[in-house]
């Protein structure tokens, strides 16, 4: 079992940057596929990015490709989401999630993840 805690959210102006952290306890995060999702008020949860266990292959939603970067720090048992060129449309609660043994076709499906953090709010002012 793994517990996830997100941090790093906040208020930022359009065009600015933030780095979100997803810190794990209870298990070694490098053994998990870790995804980032977000949910804006009145909207469905949206896949943002994922980094796979073992291969560390990375995938991004088209809406954030080229602006967001996902990475791992195994020594800190943490996955990061570096967000740049933020836009008002990026305003949402951001969640990290983890699972093991995920197949490629499931990586963007939130219901396939076993563990979730509590979320961190990102607000981008225009």
mmCIF file of C-alpha atoms in Angstrom:
data_model
loop_
_atom_site.group_PDB
_atom_site.id
_atom_site.type_symbol
_atom_site.label_atom_id
_atom_site.label_comp_id
_atom_site.label_asym_id
_atom_site.label_seq_id
_atom_site.Cartn_x
_atom_site.Cartn_y
_atom_site.Cartn_z
ATOM 1 C CA UNK A 1 0.000 0.000 0.000
ATOM 2 C CA UNK A 2 1.199 3.512 -0.750
ATOM 3 C CA UNK A 3 0.050 6.869 0.569
ATOM 4 C CA UNK A 4 0.380 9.898 -1.692
ATOM 5 C CA UNK A 5 0.559 13.554 -0.695
ATOM 6 C CA UNK A 6 0.544 16.343 -3.255
ATOM 7 C CA UNK A 7 2.010 19.770 -2.642
ATOM 8 C CA UNK A 8 3.203 22.804 -4.549
ATOM 9 C CA UNK A 9 -0.077 24.230 -5.720
ATOM 10 C CA UNK A 10 -0.963 27.870 -5.378
ATOM 11 C CA UNK A 11 -1.884 31.072 -7.148
ATOM 12 C CA UNK A 12 0.194 32.072 -10.159
ATOM 13 C CA UNK A 13 -0.179 34.592 -12.957
ATOM 14 C CA UNK A 14 -0.740 33.475 -16.519
ATOM 15 C CA UNK A 15 2.556 32.595 -18.125
ATOM 16 C CA UNK A 16 4.080 31.568 -14.828
ATOM 17 C CA UNK A 17 5.331 28.234 -13.552
ATOM 18 C CA UNK A 18 4.720 25.867 -10.670
ATOM 19 C CA UNK A 19 6.166 22.537 -9.653
ATOM 20 C CA UNK A 20 3.854 20.036 -8.048
ATOM 21 C CA UNK A 21 5.184 17.217 -5.901
ATOM 22 C CA UNK A 22 3.674 13.826 -5.207
ATOM 23 C CA UNK A 23 5.423 12.340 -2.197
ATOM 24 C CA UNK A 24 4.889 8.709 -1.286
ATOM 25 C CA UNK A 25 5.087 6.765 1.944
ATOM 26 C CA UNK A 26 4.506 3.128 2.737
ATOM 27 C CA UNK A 27 6.083 1.848 -0.444
ATOM 28 C CA UNK A 28 8.710 2.607 -3.058
ATOM 29 C CA UNK A 29 7.173 4.841 -5.678
ATOM 30 C CA UNK A 30 9.565 3.776 -8.433
ATOM 31 C CA UNK A 31 7.720 0.453 -8.486
ATOM 32 C CA UNK A 32 4.517 2.218 -9.486
ATOM 33 C CA UNK A 33 3.154 3.914 -12.521
ATOM 34 C CA UNK A 34 2.264 7.433 -11.395
ATOM 35 C CA UNK A 35 -0.208 9.666 -13.135
ATOM 36 C CA UNK A 36 -1.311 13.250 -12.714
ATOM 37 C CA UNK A 37 -4.928 14.229 -13.208
ATOM 38 C CA UNK A 38 -6.849 17.429 -12.677
ATOM 39 C CA UNK A 39 -10.419 18.435 -12.122
ATOM 40 C CA UNK A 40 -11.822 21.908 -12.649
ATOM 41 C CA UNK A 41 -15.140 23.003 -11.122
ATOM 42 C CA UNK A 42 -18.062 21.577 -13.048
ATOM 43 C CA UNK A 43 -15.815 19.462 -15.271
ATOM 44 C CA UNK A 44 -14.830 15.838 -15.387
ATOM 45 C CA UNK A 45 -11.472 14.632 -14.161
ATOM 46 C CA UNK A 46 -8.855 14.971 -16.887
ATOM 47 C CA UNK A 47 -5.679 12.996 -17.513
ATOM 48 C CA UNK A 48 -2.568 15.181 -17.594
ATOM 49 C CA UNK A 49 0.550 13.042 -17.588
ATOM 50 C CA UNK A 50 1.956 9.686 -16.535
ATOM 51 C CA UNK A 51 5.336 8.114 -15.900
ATOM 52 C CA UNK A 52 5.480 4.342 -16.121
ATOM 53 C CA UNK A 53 7.072 1.952 -13.682
ATOM 54 C CA UNK A 54 10.230 0.217 -14.885
ATOM 55 C CA UNK A 55 10.569 1.973 -18.256
ATOM 56 C CA UNK A 56 9.935 5.521 -17.012
ATOM 57 C CA UNK A 57 8.247 6.243 -20.320
ATOM 58 C CA UNK A 58 6.288 9.472 -20.151
ATOM 59 C CA UNK A 59 3.015 10.474 -21.772
ATOM 60 C CA UNK A 60 1.128 13.744 -21.830
ATOM 61 C CA UNK A 61 -2.278 15.054 -22.710
ATOM 62 C CA UNK A 62 -2.260 17.185 -25.833
ATOM 63 C CA UNK A 63 -3.433 20.162 -23.778
ATOM 64 C CA UNK A 64 -0.200 20.238 -21.753
ATOM 65 C CA UNK A 65 2.360 18.744 -24.125
ATOM 66 C CA UNK A 66 5.387 20.980 -24.390
ATOM 67 C CA UNK A 67 4.430 22.917 -21.252
ATOM 68 C CA UNK A 68 4.389 20.270 -18.508
ATOM 69 C CA UNK A 69 7.108 17.769 -17.607
ATOM 70 C CA UNK A 70 6.756 14.740 -15.340
ATOM 71 C CA UNK A 71 9.764 13.287 -13.557
ATOM 72 C CA UNK A 72 10.815 11.056 -10.669
ATOM 73 C CA UNK A 73 13.292 11.449 -7.842
ATOM 74 C CA UNK A 74 13.698 7.955 -6.469
ATOM 75 C CA UNK A 75 15.911 9.105 -3.617
ATOM 76 C CA UNK A 76 13.061 11.328 -2.399
ATOM 77 C CA UNK A 77 10.346 8.837 -3.320
ATOM 78 C CA UNK A 78 8.618 11.653 -5.153
ATOM 79 C CA UNK A 79 7.170 12.341 -8.590
ATOM 80 C CA UNK A 80 7.067 15.897 -9.872
ATOM 81 C CA UNK A 81 4.989 17.781 -12.374
ATOM 82 C CA UNK A 82 6.773 20.875 -13.648
ATOM 83 C CA UNK A 83 4.234 23.229 -15.178
ATOM 84 C CA UNK A 84 5.236 26.161 -17.335
ATOM 85 C CA UNK A 85 3.418 28.734 -19.478
ATOM 86 C CA UNK A 86 0.388 28.306 -17.285
ATOM 87 C CA UNK A 87 -2.951 29.476 -18.606
ATOM 88 C CA UNK A 88 -6.253 30.187 -16.935
ATOM 89 C CA UNK A 89 -7.570 26.920 -18.382
ATOM 90 C CA UNK A 90 -5.028 25.077 -16.190
ATOM 91 C CA UNK A 91 -6.883 26.147 -13.047
ATOM 92 C CA UNK A 92 -8.005 22.991 -11.252
ATOM 93 C CA UNK A 93 -7.353 20.667 -8.370
ATOM 94 C CA UNK A 94 -4.423 18.459 -9.326
ATOM 95 C CA UNK A 95 -4.187 14.878 -8.125
ATOM 96 C CA UNK A 96 -1.499 12.252 -8.363
ATOM 97 C CA UNK A 97 -2.370 8.586 -8.524
ATOM 98 C CA UNK A 98 -0.403 5.343 -8.529
ATOM 99 C CA UNK A 99 -0.824 1.767 -9.597
ATOM 100 C CA UNK A 100 1.256 -1.251 -10.490
ATOM 101 C CA UNK A 101 1.174 -3.463 -13.513
ATOM 102 C CA UNK A 102 -0.745 -1.072 -15.716
ATOM 103 C CA UNK A 103 -1.052 -1.777 -19.407
ATOM 104 C CA UNK A 104 -0.473 0.936 -21.968
ATOM 105 C CA UNK A 105 -4.122 1.345 -22.868
ATOM 106 C CA UNK A 106 -5.072 2.031 -19.231
ATOM 107 C CA UNK A 107 -2.575 4.762 -18.413
ATOM 108 C CA UNK A 108 -5.000 7.631 -19.095
ATOM 109 C CA UNK A 109 -7.920 6.062 -17.228
ATOM 110 C CA UNK A 110 -8.260 7.320 -13.708
ATOM 111 C CA UNK A 111 -10.401 4.416 -12.581
ATOM 112 C CA UNK A 112 -7.479 2.051 -13.229
ATOM 113 C CA UNK A 113 -5.356 3.657 -10.526
ATOM 114 C CA UNK A 114 -5.334 2.147 -7.039
ATOM 115 C CA UNK A 115 -4.056 4.995 -4.893
ATOM 116 C CA UNK A 116 -4.834 8.710 -4.914
ATOM 117 C CA UNK A 117 -3.618 11.771 -3.107
ATOM 118 C CA UNK A 118 -5.864 14.426 -1.634
ATOM 119 C CA UNK A 119 -5.170 16.983 -4.350
ATOM 120 C CA UNK A 120 -3.585 20.415 -4.510
ATOM 121 C CA UNK A 121 -5.250 23.541 -5.894
ATOM 122 C CA UNK A 122 -3.682 25.398 -8.798
ATOM 123 C CA UNK A 123 -5.178 28.759 -9.688
ATOM 124 C CA UNK A 124 -3.931 30.725 -12.676
ATOM 125 C CA UNK A 125 -4.958 34.359 -12.843
ATOM 126 C CA UNK A 126 -5.189 36.101 -16.184
#
